[in-house]
Amino acid sequence: MQLVAFQVVNGLVYGMLLFLLAAGLSLIFGLMRVLNLAHGSFYMLGAFIGLALVQATGNYWLAFFVAPLLVALLGAVFEILFLRPLYRREHGGHLDQMLLTVGFIFVFVDVVRSIWGGDVLGIPTPEALSGAVSIFGVFLPKYRLFIIVLGLALAATLWFFIEYSRLGAMLRAGVDDADMAEGLGINVSRMFTLTFALGVGLAALAGVSSGPMLGVHTGMDLEILIVTLIVVVVGGMGSLKGALIASILIGEADTFGKAYFPEATMFLTYLIMVGVLLFRPTGLFGIRQDA
Amino acid sequence: MPERTDAAGLPATRIVTILRYAGVTLLAALALVPLGLGDYARSIVAEVLLFCIFAMSLDLLLGFTGLISFGHAAFFGIGAYTVAVLGAQFGLHPLLGALVALVVAAFAAAVIGFFCIRASGVYFIMLTLAFAQLLHSVAFKWRAVTGGSDGLILRSLESGVTTYYVIFVAFLGVYFGLRRLIAAPLGQVFIGIRENETRMRAAGYATARYKLLSFVIAGCLGALSGALFALLNGFVSPAVLFWTLSGEGLIMLILGGMGTLVGPIVGAAVFIGLKHTVSTYSDHWEFVVGAIFIACVLFFKQGIYGWCREILVRGPRS
């Protein structure tokens, strides 16, 4: 009982991290039609910058808030300097943008390795959240429960922001038809920058919060990118609800797969993906096939 | 025969003459390489040739059919591991192993392609990457067969010169084979799908089937390059399935110029040359790869071969 409950919680925690990544990836793609393959790299940067801040100040919460902001800022600069020049190209330069993000996977990995080396490092769990609590007789680590609450709260905030805020309405207008939105006086290129910054900021937040549980190392970028892509395939591109449900599903599948079929870790995850592809090629909640 | 796929629509005849002379000279030189070069230099040339096959096979997908794969390492790895595993487990001769590798890769490409092509566009990129990483983790975990991270050592051919000629002949076969294929009606269908899939479907082509066929052919040729890599290297590790290799394939195309057959050859040659030069002097090879990627995408979209052709055409006129 203890073991199964623990796995369920772990799966949910992993699912929440995946949600933060998948939501950002999906949002960026939905508005800008850019598949940001460097998304995992921003996750990694979040974790490493967080680690550096913890080491420098000894304060986890400072890292928790500042690292995602720094990465979001970096994302905004990245969008303006590198992605923006490509929008005017043929077909909106989507292939070029994708290739550009592939280039940055290489660059970020090398930069991170030269600064921090190739070893697996860890961010210590903040004191207030170390230890476990007993819920219905099951002991669960406080930090993991915190991540679940954080993920659900962010999901609700994002949903509220997109559905009810003015900025969210502008964002939805841009997703539906960027040209028309531009014509109605929405500054679409500023929306692009903001969305990209928000998306990679969420990835960095996932990175810094994963630090105390999963460790911080140079391979984490592609590791999480693959699972995030699977989540997006399963949930459907451009759907927040799809991202949330698929994240939890894949998070649980991955965790149970690791626990019960250690030789074929990703087996369950891929099985789900293949099943979804067979019966719903656009994902469980996908709306776009033109992607 | 001029390449009909010339996207820029350049006046073909004069360029073709120049390039043909250059090409014949190059092929003659390549045929004579083992006589003139030492072991190390010869193995570098062989490595370039096998990566030319890899890049050309990826170009068939990306440059000609318009399918963006970020998982072509899957087939390179299938080729390399088939040769190595069959050699280690059953003592099969590497050349026979390479033939089996083609069959295995065709089957794998059919299965992977079936799923990747069902979901179009951006999903295709994500799925090819995902399946390649799956194979990478299989190679890592299935120690009994693949040797895990230790990899597998395999028997080499009689001499390095034989290996070189095997690779050279394979290179010739793939280059001229693909040239024929692209000029043939089938190749024109691939190009049609790249240009406008909806219109091709309206014209009555079952485009999904053609895309799958392109994927299978590209997968087989990718596996061929991997099998040759195993022959040349004498050692196979999970690195042959790693995503970086898929990325390197893409950069060879961009660097050389995609949508042509000469482009990937130029790209692979320059890339492998750079790789050996840079890694002698610096540990930051990955940074250099990324920087080339970014610079090419931003400023040098036509690639080296495309740029040379522009110069050749524009030169005397201006």
Coordinates of C-alpha atoms in Angstrom, one line a residue:
Chain A
M1 CA 0.0 0.0 0.0
Q2 CA 2.7 2.4 1.1
L3 CA 4.7 1.5 -2.0
V4 CA 1.9 1.9 -4.5
A5 CA 0.8 5.2 -2.9
F6 CA 4.3 6.4 -3.1
Q7 CA 4.5 5.5 -6.8
V8 CA 1.3 7.3 -7.5
V9 CA 2.5 10.4 -5.8
N10 CA 5.9 10.2 -7.6
G11 CA 4.1 9.8 -10.9
L12 CA 1.9 12.8 -10.2
V13 CA 5.0 14.9 -9.3
Y14 CA 6.7 13.9 -12.5
G15 CA 3.5 14.7 -14.3
M16 CA 3.4 18.2 -12.9
L17 CA 6.9 18.9 -14.1
L18 CA 6.0 17.5 -17.5
F19 CA 2.9 19.7 -17.5
L20 CA 5.0 22.9 -17.0
L21 CA 7.1 21.9 -20.0
A22 CA 4.3 20.7 -22.2
A23 CA 2.2 23.8 -21.5
G24 CA 5.0 26.1 -22.5
L25 CA 5.9 24.1 -25.6
S26 CA 2.3 23.9 -26.7
L27 CA 1.7 27.6 -26.1
I28 CA 4.8 28.6 -28.0
F29 CA 3.8 26.3 -30.9
G30 CA 0.2 27.4 -30.8
L31 CA 1.0 31.1 -31.2
M32 CA 4.3 31.2 -33.1
R33 CA 4.1 27.9 -35.0
V34 CA 7.7 27.3 -33.7
L35 CA 8.6 23.8 -32.5
N36 CA 11.1 24.8 -29.8
L37 CA 13.4 21.8 -29.6
A38 CA 15.6 23.7 -27.2
H39 CA 12.8 23.6 -24.7
G40 CA 14.6 20.9 -22.7
S41 CA 17.7 23.0 -22.7
F42 CA 15.9 25.9 -21.0
Y43 CA 14.7 23.4 -18.4
M44 CA 18.3 22.4 -17.9
L45 CA 19.4 26.1 -17.7
G46 CA 16.7 26.7 -15.1
A47 CA 18.1 23.9 -13.0
F48 CA 21.7 24.9 -13.3
I49 CA 21.1 28.6 -12.7
G50 CA 19.0 27.6 -9.7
L51 CA 21.8 25.5 -8.5
A52 CA 24.3 28.3 -8.9
L53 CA 22.0 30.7 -7.0
V54 CA 21.5 28.2 -4.1
Q55 CA 25.2 27.7 -3.9
A56 CA 25.9 31.4 -3.9
T57 CA 23.1 32.5 -1.5
G58 CA 22.2 29.3 0.4
N59 CA 18.6 30.3 -0.2
Y60 CA 16.4 27.9 -2.1
W61 CA 13.5 30.2 -2.5
L62 CA 15.5 32.9 -4.0
A63 CA 16.7 30.4 -6.7
F64 CA 13.1 29.1 -7.1
F65 CA 11.9 32.6 -8.1
V66 CA 14.9 34.2 -9.7
A67 CA 16.1 31.4 -11.9
P68 CA 12.9 31.1 -14.0
L69 CA 12.8 34.9 -14.3
L70 CA 16.4 35.0 -15.6
V71 CA 15.7 32.2 -18.0
A72 CA 12.5 34.0 -19.2
L73 CA 14.6 37.1 -19.8
L74 CA 17.1 35.0 -21.7
G75 CA 14.2 33.6 -23.7
A76 CA 12.9 37.0 -24.6
V77 CA 16.4 38.1 -25.8
F78 CA 16.7 34.8 -27.7
E79 CA 13.4 35.3 -29.4
I80 CA 14.2 38.9 -30.4
L81 CA 17.7 38.2 -31.6
F82 CA 17.4 34.8 -33.3
L83 CA 13.8 33.8 -34.0
R84 CA 12.5 37.2 -35.1
P85 CA 14.7 37.6 -38.2
L86 CA 13.3 34.4 -39.5
Y87 CA 9.6 35.2 -39.5
R88 CA 9.7 37.0 -42.8
R89 CA 11.1 34.0 -44.6
E90 CA 9.2 31.7 -46.9
H91 CA 6.4 29.7 -45.0
G92 CA 7.1 31.9 -41.9
G93 CA 10.6 30.3 -41.6
H94 CA 9.2 27.4 -39.5
L95 CA 11.8 24.9 -40.6
D96 CA 14.6 27.4 -40.1
Q97 CA 13.4 28.2 -36.6
M98 CA 13.2 24.5 -35.7
L99 CA 16.7 24.0 -37.0
L100 CA 17.9 27.0 -35.1
T101 CA 16.6 25.6 -31.9
V102 CA 18.4 22.3 -32.6
G103 CA 21.6 24.4 -33.0
F104 CA 21.0 25.9 -29.5
I105 CA 20.6 22.4 -27.9
F106 CA 24.3 21.8 -28.9
V107 CA 25.4 25.3 -27.7
F108 CA 23.6 25.1 -24.3
V109 CA 24.9 21.6 -23.6
D110 CA 28.4 22.7 -24.2
V111 CA 28.1 25.9 -22.2
V112 CA 26.6 24.1 -19.2
R113 CA 29.3 21.4 -19.4
S114 CA 32.1 23.9 -19.5
I115 CA 30.8 25.7 -16.5
W116 CA 29.5 22.9 -14.3
G117 CA 31.2 19.8 -15.7
G118 CA 29.5 16.5 -16.6
D119 CA 28.7 15.1 -13.2
V120 CA 25.3 14.7 -11.6
L121 CA 24.8 17.5 -9.1
G122 CA 21.9 18.1 -6.7
I123 CA 20.0 21.0 -5.2
P124 CA 19.4 20.4 -1.5
T125 CA 15.8 20.2 -0.4
P126 CA 14.7 23.4 1.3
E127 CA 14.5 23.0 5.1
A128 CA 10.8 24.0 5.4
L129 CA 9.9 21.1 3.0
S130 CA 12.3 18.4 4.1
G131 CA 10.9 15.4 5.8
A132 CA 7.6 13.6 5.3
V133 CA 4.0 13.9 6.4
S134 CA 1.6 11.1 7.1
I135 CA -1.6 11.1 5.1
F136 CA -4.1 8.3 5.7
G137 CA -1.2 6.3 7.2
V138 CA 1.0 6.8 4.2
F139 CA 4.3 8.7 4.6
L140 CA 4.9 11.2 1.8
P141 CA 7.8 13.6 1.3
K142 CA 6.7 17.2 1.9
Y143 CA 8.7 18.5 -1.1
R144 CA 6.9 16.2 -3.5
L145 CA 3.5 17.3 -2.2
F146 CA 4.6 20.9 -2.6
I147 CA 5.4 20.2 -6.3
I148 CA 1.9 18.7 -6.9
V149 CA 0.2 21.7 -5.3
L150 CA 2.4 24.0 -7.3
G151 CA 1.7 22.3 -10.6
L152 CA -2.1 22.2 -10.0
A153 CA -2.1 25.9 -8.9
L154 CA -0.1 26.9 -12.0
A155 CA -2.4 24.9 -14.2
A156 CA -5.4 26.8 -12.8
T157 CA -3.6 30.1 -13.1
L158 CA -2.6 29.5 -16.7
W159 CA -6.1 28.4 -17.6
F160 CA -7.6 31.5 -15.8
F161 CA -5.0 33.7 -17.5
I162 CA -5.7 32.4 -21.0
E163 CA -9.5 32.3 -20.7
Y164 CA -10.3 35.4 -18.7
S165 CA -7.5 38.0 -18.8
R166 CA -7.1 40.6 -21.5
L167 CA -3.7 39.4 -22.4
G168 CA -5.0 35.9 -22.6
A169 CA -7.7 37.0 -25.0
M170 CA -5.1 38.7 -27.2
L171 CA -3.0 35.5 -27.0
R172 CA -6.0 33.4 -28.1
A173 CA -6.7 35.9 -30.9
G174 CA -3.1 35.5 -32.1
V175 CA -3.3 31.7 -32.0
D176 CA -6.5 31.7 -34.1
D177 CA -5.3 34.1 -36.7
A178 CA -2.1 36.2 -36.2
D179 CA -2.7 38.4 -39.3
M180 CA -6.2 39.3 -38.2
A181 CA -5.0 40.0 -34.6
E182 CA -2.3 42.3 -36.0
G183 CA -4.9 44.1 -38.1
L184 CA -7.1 44.7 -35.0
G185 CA -4.2 46.5 -33.4
I186 CA -2.7 43.8 -31.3
N187 CA 1.1 44.0 -31.2
V188 CA 1.6 40.4 -32.3
S189 CA 5.4 40.5 -32.3
R190 CA 5.4 41.6 -28.6
M191 CA 3.0 38.8 -27.9
F192 CA 5.5 36.4 -29.5
T193 CA 8.3 37.6 -27.3
L194 CA 6.1 37.4 -24.1
T195 CA 4.8 34.0 -25.0
F196 CA 8.3 32.6 -25.7
A197 CA 9.5 34.1 -22.4
L198 CA 6.6 32.7 -20.5
G199 CA 7.0 29.2 -22.1
V200 CA 10.7 28.9 -21.4
G201 CA 10.2 30.5 -17.9
L202 CA 7.8 27.7 -17.1
A203 CA 10.4 25.1 -18.4
A204 CA 13.0 26.7 -16.1
L205 CA 10.7 26.6 -13.2
A206 CA 10.2 22.9 -13.8
G207 CA 14.0 22.6 -14.0
V208 CA 14.7 24.3 -10.7
S209 CA 12.0 22.5 -8.9
S210 CA 13.1 19.1 -10.2
G211 CA 16.6 19.8 -8.8
P212 CA 16.1 18.4 -5.3
M213 CA 14.4 15.3 -6.6
L214 CA 15.9 14.3 -9.9
G215 CA 19.4 15.9 -9.7
V216 CA 21.0 18.3 -12.1
H217 CA 23.1 17.0 -15.0
T218 CA 23.9 17.7 -18.6
G219 CA 21.8 14.9 -20.1
M220 CA 18.6 16.2 -18.5
D221 CA 17.7 18.4 -21.4
L222 CA 17.0 15.7 -24.0
E223 CA 15.7 13.3 -21.4
I224 CA 12.9 15.6 -20.5
L225 CA 12.4 16.9 -24.1
I226 CA 11.6 13.4 -25.3
V227 CA 9.0 12.8 -22.6
T228 CA 7.6 16.2 -23.1
L229 CA 7.2 15.6 -26.8
I230 CA 5.4 12.3 -26.1
V231 CA 3.1 14.2 -23.7
V232 CA 2.3 16.7 -26.5
V233 CA 1.7 13.9 -29.0
V234 CA -0.6 12.2 -26.5
G235 CA -2.4 15.3 -25.3
G236 CA -2.6 17.1 -28.6
M237 CA -0.7 20.2 -29.6
G238 CA -2.3 23.5 -28.5
S239 CA -4.6 22.2 -25.8
L240 CA -3.9 23.1 -22.1
K241 CA -6.4 20.5 -20.9
G242 CA -4.7 17.9 -23.1
A243 CA -1.3 18.9 -21.8
L244 CA -2.5 18.4 -18.2
I245 CA -4.2 15.1 -18.6
A246 CA -1.5 13.7 -20.8
S247 CA 1.2 14.9 -18.4
I248 CA -0.4 13.1 -15.5
L249 CA -1.0 9.9 -17.6
I250 CA 2.6 9.8 -18.9
G251 CA 4.1 10.8 -15.6
E252 CA 2.3 7.8 -13.9
A253 CA 3.2 5.5 -16.8
D254 CA 6.8 6.4 -16.7
T255 CA 7.0 6.1 -12.9
F256 CA 5.3 2.7 -12.8
G257 CA 7.3 1.6 -15.8
K258 CA 10.5 2.4 -14.0
A259 CA 9.4 0.7 -10.8
Y260 CA 8.0 -2.5 -12.3
F261 CA 9.8 -3.0 -15.7
P262 CA 13.2 -1.5 -14.9
E263 CA 14.7 -3.2 -18.0
A264 CA 12.2 -1.6 -20.4
T265 CA 11.8 1.7 -18.7
M266 CA 10.1 3.7 -21.4
F267 CA 8.0 0.8 -22.6
L268 CA 4.7 1.8 -21.1
T269 CA 5.1 5.4 -22.2
Y270 CA 5.7 4.5 -25.8
L271 CA 2.9 2.0 -25.7
I272 CA 0.5 4.7 -24.7
M273 CA 1.9 7.0 -27.4
V274 CA 1.6 4.4 -30.1
G275 CA -1.9 3.6 -29.0
V276 CA -3.0 7.2 -29.2
L277 CA -1.4 7.5 -32.6
L278 CA -3.3 4.5 -33.9
F279 CA -6.7 5.7 -32.8
R280 CA -6.4 9.5 -32.5
P281 CA -3.4 10.8 -34.6
T282 CA -4.0 14.3 -33.5
G283 CA -3.8 13.5 -29.8
L284 CA -6.5 13.0 -27.2
F285 CA -7.5 16.7 -27.2
G286 CA -5.7 17.9 -30.3
I287 CA -7.5 20.4 -32.5
R288 CA -4.8 21.0 -35.1
Q289 CA -3.9 18.7 -37.9
D290 CA -2.3 21.4 -40.1
A291 CA 0.7 21.7 -37.9
Chain B
M1 CA 21.9 14.0 -66.6
P2 CA 21.3 17.4 -65.1
E3 CA 19.6 17.5 -61.7
R4 CA 16.1 18.5 -62.5
T5 CA 15.4 19.4 -58.9
D6 CA 17.4 22.6 -59.1
A7 CA 15.2 24.8 -57.0
A8 CA 16.9 28.0 -58.2
G9 CA 16.2 27.1 -61.8
L10 CA 19.7 27.9 -62.9
P11 CA 20.7 27.5 -66.5
A12 CA 21.9 24.0 -66.1
T13 CA 24.2 23.1 -69.0
R14 CA 27.3 25.1 -68.3
I15 CA 27.3 24.3 -64.6
V16 CA 26.7 20.7 -65.3
T17 CA 29.8 20.6 -67.5
I18 CA 32.0 22.2 -64.9
L19 CA 30.6 20.1 -62.1
R20 CA 30.9 17.0 -64.2
Y21 CA 34.6 17.5 -64.8
A22 CA 35.1 18.3 -61.1
G23 CA 33.1 15.2 -60.2
V24 CA 35.0 12.8 -62.5
T25 CA 38.3 14.1 -61.2
L26 CA 37.1 13.7 -57.6
L27 CA 35.9 10.1 -58.2
A28 CA 39.2 9.2 -59.9
A29 CA 41.1 10.6 -56.9
L30 CA 38.8 8.7 -54.5
A31 CA 39.5 5.5 -56.4
L32 CA 43.2 6.0 -56.0
V33 CA 43.2 7.1 -52.4
P34 CA 44.4 3.8 -50.9
L35 CA 47.5 3.9 -53.1
G36 CA 48.6 7.4 -52.0
L37 CA 47.5 7.8 -48.4
G38 CA 48.5 6.2 -45.1
D39 CA 46.1 4.3 -42.9
Y40 CA 44.9 7.2 -40.9
A41 CA 44.2 9.5 -43.8
R42 CA 42.5 6.7 -45.7
S43 CA 40.2 5.9 -42.8
I44 CA 39.2 9.6 -42.6
V45 CA 38.3 9.6 -46.3
A46 CA 36.3 6.4 -45.8
E47 CA 34.5 8.0 -42.8
V48 CA 33.6 11.0 -45.0
L49 CA 32.3 8.7 -47.7
L50 CA 30.1 6.7 -45.3
F51 CA 28.7 9.9 -43.8
C52 CA 28.0 11.1 -47.4
I53 CA 25.7 8.1 -47.7
F54 CA 24.1 9.1 -44.3
A55 CA 23.6 12.7 -45.4
M56 CA 22.3 11.7 -48.8
S57 CA 19.8 9.3 -47.3
L58 CA 18.5 12.0 -44.9
D59 CA 18.3 14.4 -47.9
L60 CA 16.0 12.1 -49.7
L61 CA 13.6 12.5 -46.8
L62 CA 14.2 16.2 -46.0
G63 CA 15.4 17.8 -49.1
F64 CA 13.4 15.8 -51.7
T65 CA 10.3 14.6 -49.9
G66 CA 10.0 17.4 -47.4
L67 CA 9.8 15.2 -44.3
I68 CA 11.8 16.7 -41.5
S69 CA 13.4 13.9 -39.5
F70 CA 15.2 14.5 -36.3
G71 CA 15.8 10.8 -35.7
H72 CA 17.8 9.5 -38.6
A73 CA 20.4 8.2 -36.2
A74 CA 17.9 5.4 -35.5
F75 CA 18.7 3.8 -38.8
F76 CA 22.4 4.5 -38.7
G77 CA 22.4 2.7 -35.3
I78 CA 20.2 -0.2 -36.6
G79 CA 22.7 -0.8 -39.3
A80 CA 25.7 -0.6 -37.1
Y81 CA 24.2 -2.8 -34.3
T82 CA 22.9 -5.4 -36.8
V83 CA 26.4 -6.0 -38.1
A84 CA 27.9 -6.0 -34.7
V85 CA 25.4 -8.2 -32.9
L86 CA 25.2 -10.8 -35.7
G87 CA 29.0 -10.9 -35.8
A88 CA 29.3 -11.2 -32.0
Q89 CA 26.4 -13.7 -31.4
F90 CA 26.5 -15.8 -34.5
G91 CA 29.9 -15.1 -36.0
L92 CA 28.3 -13.8 -39.2
H93 CA 30.6 -12.2 -41.7
P94 CA 30.3 -8.4 -41.5
L95 CA 29.4 -8.0 -45.2
L96 CA 26.6 -10.5 -44.9
G97 CA 25.6 -8.7 -41.7
A98 CA 25.4 -5.5 -43.7
L99 CA 22.9 -7.1 -46.1
V100 CA 20.8 -8.3 -43.2
A101 CA 21.0 -4.8 -41.8
L102 CA 19.3 -3.5 -44.9
V103 CA 16.4 -5.9 -44.4
V104 CA 16.1 -5.1 -40.6
A105 CA 16.2 -1.4 -41.3
A106 CA 13.5 -1.7 -44.0
F107 CA 11.3 -3.4 -41.5
A108 CA 12.0 -1.0 -38.7
A109 CA 11.5 2.0 -41.1
A110 CA 8.2 0.6 -42.2
V111 CA 7.0 0.3 -38.6
I112 CA 8.4 3.6 -37.3
G113 CA 7.4 5.3 -40.5
F114 CA 3.8 4.0 -40.2
F115 CA 3.4 5.8 -36.9
C116 CA 5.3 8.9 -37.8
I117 CA 3.5 9.5 -41.1
R118 CA 0.1 9.1 -39.5
A119 CA 0.6 12.3 -37.7
S120 CA 1.9 15.0 -40.1
G121 CA 4.0 18.1 -39.9
V122 CA 5.5 19.0 -36.6
Y123 CA 4.4 15.7 -35.0
F124 CA 6.7 13.9 -37.5
I125 CA 9.7 15.7 -36.2
M126 CA 8.8 14.9 -32.6
L127 CA 8.0 11.2 -33.3
T128 CA 11.2 10.5 -35.3
L129 CA 13.2 11.9 -32.4
A130 CA 11.2 9.9 -29.8
F131 CA 11.6 6.6 -31.6
A132 CA 15.3 7.2 -32.1
Q133 CA 15.7 7.8 -28.4
L134 CA 13.8 4.7 -27.7
L135 CA 16.3 2.6 -29.7
H136 CA 19.1 4.4 -27.9
S137 CA 17.8 3.4 -24.5
V138 CA 17.2 -0.2 -25.8
A139 CA 20.9 -0.3 -26.9
F140 CA 21.8 0.9 -23.4
K141 CA 19.6 -1.4 -21.4
W142 CA 19.7 -4.7 -23.3
R143 CA 23.2 -5.5 -22.2
A144 CA 23.0 -9.2 -23.0
V145 CA 22.8 -8.5 -26.7
T146 CA 24.2 -5.0 -27.2
G147 CA 26.9 -5.0 -24.5
G148 CA 25.2 -1.8 -23.0
S149 CA 27.5 1.2 -22.7
D150 CA 30.5 -1.0 -23.2
G151 CA 29.5 -1.6 -26.8
L152 CA 30.5 -4.4 -29.1
I153 CA 33.8 -5.1 -30.8
L154 CA 33.6 -6.8 -34.2
R155 CA 35.8 -8.6 -36.6
S156 CA 37.2 -6.4 -39.3
L157 CA 37.7 -7.2 -43.0
E158 CA 41.0 -8.7 -44.4
S159 CA 42.6 -5.3 -44.8
G160 CA 41.9 -1.6 -44.4
V161 CA 42.2 -1.2 -48.2
T162 CA 39.4 -3.7 -48.7
T163 CA 37.2 -1.9 -46.2
Y164 CA 37.9 1.4 -48.0
Y165 CA 36.9 -0.1 -51.4
V166 CA 33.7 -1.6 -49.9
I167 CA 32.7 1.8 -48.6
F168 CA 33.7 3.5 -51.9
V169 CA 31.6 1.1 -54.0
A170 CA 28.7 1.6 -51.6
F171 CA 29.1 5.3 -52.0
L172 CA 29.1 5.1 -55.8
G173 CA 26.1 2.9 -55.7
V174 CA 24.1 5.1 -53.4
Y175 CA 25.0 8.3 -55.3
F176 CA 24.2 7.0 -58.8
G177 CA 21.2 5.0 -57.5
L178 CA 19.6 8.1 -55.9
R179 CA 20.3 10.2 -58.9
R180 CA 18.4 7.7 -61.0
L181 CA 15.7 7.5 -58.4
I182 CA 15.2 11.3 -58.3
A183 CA 15.1 11.7 -62.0
A184 CA 12.6 8.8 -62.3
P185 CA 8.8 9.3 -61.9
L186 CA 9.0 8.1 -58.3
G187 CA 11.5 10.8 -57.4
Q188 CA 9.3 13.4 -59.1
V189 CA 6.4 12.2 -57.0
F190 CA 8.6 12.7 -53.9
I191 CA 9.4 16.2 -55.0
G192 CA 5.8 16.9 -55.8
I193 CA 4.9 15.9 -52.2
R194 CA 7.5 18.3 -50.9
E195 CA 6.2 21.2 -53.0
N196 CA 2.5 20.7 -52.5
E197 CA 1.1 17.6 -50.9
T198 CA -2.5 18.6 -51.2
R199 CA -2.2 19.0 -54.9
M200 CA -0.5 15.7 -55.3
R201 CA -3.3 14.0 -53.4
A202 CA -5.8 15.8 -55.6
A203 CA -3.9 14.5 -58.6
G204 CA -4.6 11.0 -57.4
Y205 CA -1.4 10.0 -55.6
A206 CA -1.7 8.1 -52.3
T207 CA 0.8 10.5 -50.8
A208 CA 1.0 8.7 -47.4
R209 CA 2.2 5.5 -49.2
Y210 CA 4.9 7.4 -51.1
K211 CA 6.0 9.1 -47.9
L212 CA 6.4 5.8 -46.3
L213 CA 8.3 4.5 -49.3
S214 CA 10.7 7.5 -49.1
F215 CA 11.1 6.8 -45.3
V216 CA 11.9 3.1 -45.9
I217 CA 14.4 3.9 -48.7
A218 CA 16.1 6.6 -46.6
G219 CA 16.1 4.2 -43.6
C220 CA 17.8 1.4 -45.6
L221 CA 20.5 3.7 -46.9
G222 CA 20.9 5.2 -43.4
A223 CA 21.4 1.7 -42.1
L224 CA 23.9 1.0 -44.9
S225 CA 26.0 3.9 -43.7
G226 CA 25.8 2.7 -40.1
A227 CA 26.8 -0.8 -41.2
L228 CA 29.8 0.6 -43.0
F229 CA 30.7 2.6 -40.0
A230 CA 30.7 -0.6 -37.9
L231 CA 33.0 -2.2 -40.5
L232 CA 35.4 0.8 -40.5
N233 CA 35.4 1.4 -36.8
G234 CA 35.5 -2.2 -35.6
F235 CA 33.5 -1.0 -32.6
V236 CA 29.8 0.0 -31.9
S237 CA 28.5 1.8 -28.9
P238 CA 25.1 3.5 -28.1
A239 CA 26.7 6.7 -29.4
V240 CA 25.6 5.6 -32.9
L241 CA 22.0 6.0 -31.8
F242 CA 22.4 9.2 -30.0
W243 CA 20.4 12.3 -31.0
T244 CA 23.5 14.3 -31.6
L245 CA 24.1 12.1 -34.7
S246 CA 20.6 13.0 -36.0
G247 CA 21.5 16.6 -35.4
E248 CA 24.8 16.2 -37.2
G249 CA 23.0 14.7 -40.2
L250 CA 20.8 17.8 -40.4
I251 CA 23.8 20.1 -40.2
M252 CA 25.5 18.3 -43.0
L253 CA 22.5 19.0 -45.1
I254 CA 22.2 22.7 -44.2
L255 CA 26.0 23.2 -44.5
G256 CA 26.2 21.6 -48.0
G257 CA 22.8 22.7 -49.3
M258 CA 19.7 20.5 -49.1
G259 CA 17.5 19.4 -52.0
T260 CA 20.5 18.4 -54.1
L261 CA 22.6 15.2 -54.0
V262 CA 26.0 17.0 -54.2
G263 CA 25.1 19.3 -51.3
P264 CA 25.0 16.6 -48.7
I265 CA 28.3 15.2 -50.0
V266 CA 30.0 18.6 -49.7
G267 CA 28.3 19.1 -46.3
A268 CA 29.4 15.7 -44.9
A269 CA 33.0 16.2 -46.2
V270 CA 33.3 19.7 -44.7
F271 CA 31.7 18.6 -41.4
I272 CA 33.8 15.6 -40.9
G273 CA 36.9 17.6 -41.8
L274 CA 36.0 20.3 -39.3
K275 CA 35.2 17.7 -36.6
H276 CA 38.6 16.1 -36.8
T277 CA 40.4 19.5 -37.0
V278 CA 38.4 21.2 -34.1
S279 CA 38.5 18.2 -31.8
T280 CA 42.3 18.1 -32.0
Y281 CA 42.5 21.7 -30.7
S282 CA 39.5 22.2 -28.4
D283 CA 37.0 20.4 -26.2
H284 CA 34.2 22.6 -27.4
W285 CA 33.2 20.7 -30.5
E286 CA 29.5 20.8 -29.6
F287 CA 29.6 24.5 -29.3
V288 CA 31.1 24.7 -32.7
V289 CA 28.4 22.4 -34.1
G290 CA 25.7 24.6 -32.6
A291 CA 27.4 27.8 -33.9
I292 CA 27.7 26.4 -37.4
F293 CA 24.0 25.4 -37.2
I294 CA 22.9 28.8 -36.1
A295 CA 25.1 30.7 -38.6
C296 CA 24.0 28.6 -41.5
V297 CA 20.3 29.0 -40.7
L298 CA 20.6 32.7 -40.2
F299 CA 23.0 33.8 -42.9
F300 CA 23.9 30.9 -45.2
K301 CA 20.6 29.2 -46.1
Q302 CA 21.6 27.9 -49.5
G303 CA 24.6 26.0 -48.2
I304 CA 28.1 25.8 -49.7
Y305 CA 27.0 24.0 -52.9
G306 CA 24.1 26.3 -53.5
W307 CA 26.4 29.3 -53.0
C308 CA 29.0 27.8 -55.4
R309 CA 26.4 27.4 -58.1
E310 CA 25.2 31.0 -57.6
I311 CA 28.8 32.2 -58.1
L312 CA 29.2 30.0 -61.2
V313 CA 26.1 31.4 -62.8
R314 CA 26.4 35.0 -61.9
G315 CA 30.2 35.3 -62.5
P316 CA 30.6 35.9 -66.2
R317 CA 27.3 37.8 -66.5
S318 CA 28.0 40.7 -64.1

